[in-house]
Tab-separated table of C-alpha atoms in Angstrom:
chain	number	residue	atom	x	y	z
A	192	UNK	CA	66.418	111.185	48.615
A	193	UNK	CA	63.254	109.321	47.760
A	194	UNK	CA	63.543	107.245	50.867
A	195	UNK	CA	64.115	110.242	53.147
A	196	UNK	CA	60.518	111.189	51.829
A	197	UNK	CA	59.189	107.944	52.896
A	198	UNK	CA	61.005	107.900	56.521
A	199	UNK	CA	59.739	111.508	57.268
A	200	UNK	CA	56.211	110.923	56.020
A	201	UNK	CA	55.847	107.910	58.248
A	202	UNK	CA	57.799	109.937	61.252
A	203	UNK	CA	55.610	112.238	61.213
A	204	UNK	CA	52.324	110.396	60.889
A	205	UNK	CA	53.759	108.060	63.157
A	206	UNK	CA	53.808	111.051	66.203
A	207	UNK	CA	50.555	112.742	65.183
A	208	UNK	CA	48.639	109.263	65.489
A	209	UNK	CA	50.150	108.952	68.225
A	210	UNK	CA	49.211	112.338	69.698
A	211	UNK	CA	45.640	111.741	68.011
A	212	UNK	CA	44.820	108.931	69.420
A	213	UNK	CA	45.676	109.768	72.936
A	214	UNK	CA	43.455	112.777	73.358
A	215	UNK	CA	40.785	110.682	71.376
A	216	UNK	CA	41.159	107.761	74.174
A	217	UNK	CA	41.465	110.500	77.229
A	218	UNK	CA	38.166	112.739	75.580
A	219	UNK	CA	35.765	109.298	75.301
A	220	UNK	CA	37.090	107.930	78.480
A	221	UNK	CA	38.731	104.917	76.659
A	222	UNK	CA	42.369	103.191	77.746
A	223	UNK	CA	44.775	104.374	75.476
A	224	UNK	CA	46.190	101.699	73.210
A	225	UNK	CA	50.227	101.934	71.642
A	226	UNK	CA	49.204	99.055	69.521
A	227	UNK	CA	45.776	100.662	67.712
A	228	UNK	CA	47.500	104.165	67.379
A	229	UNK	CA	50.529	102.348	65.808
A	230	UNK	CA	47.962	100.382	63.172
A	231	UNK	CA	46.468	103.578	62.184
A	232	UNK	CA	49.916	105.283	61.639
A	233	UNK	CA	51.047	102.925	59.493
A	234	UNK	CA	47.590	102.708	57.200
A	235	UNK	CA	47.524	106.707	56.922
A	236	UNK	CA	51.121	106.482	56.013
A	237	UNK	CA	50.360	104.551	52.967
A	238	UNK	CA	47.265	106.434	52.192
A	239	UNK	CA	49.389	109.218	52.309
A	240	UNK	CA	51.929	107.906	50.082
A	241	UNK	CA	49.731	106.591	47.406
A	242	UNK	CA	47.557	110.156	47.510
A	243	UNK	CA	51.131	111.856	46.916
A	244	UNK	CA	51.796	109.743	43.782
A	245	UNK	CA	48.458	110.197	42.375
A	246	UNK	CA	47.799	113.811	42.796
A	247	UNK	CA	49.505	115.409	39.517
A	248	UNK	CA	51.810	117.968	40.227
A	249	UNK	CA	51.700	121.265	39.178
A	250	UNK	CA	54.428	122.625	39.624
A	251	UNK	CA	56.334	120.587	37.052
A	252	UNK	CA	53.813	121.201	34.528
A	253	UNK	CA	55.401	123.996	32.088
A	254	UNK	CA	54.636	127.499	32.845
A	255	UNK	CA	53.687	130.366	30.069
């Protein structure tokens, strides 16, 4: 299940860098680049990751 977390997270980042970084390019006039958007996908992804793992959760925290 763990690495169903890890697919999904980086699916999804994956398509919304994707998305992100073509209206970026298309606002400023710049050529749109697979390659950049793809770099910056991957880097969120593990930012993303490690943020997940060291915010504490609260819901497993016991309740009064």
């Amino acid at each position: 299940m763990n690495r169903l977390r890890y697919f999904w997270t980086f699916f999804w980042t994956f398509c919304l860098m994707q998305m992100m970084a073509y209206v970026v390019s298309s606002m400023t006039g710049v050529a749109y680049n697979f390659v950049t958007a793809s770099i910056l996908a991957v880097v969120a992804t593990v930012l993303i990751l490690i943020l997940g793992e060291v915010v504490p959760d609260r819901t497993a925290e016991g309740h009064h």
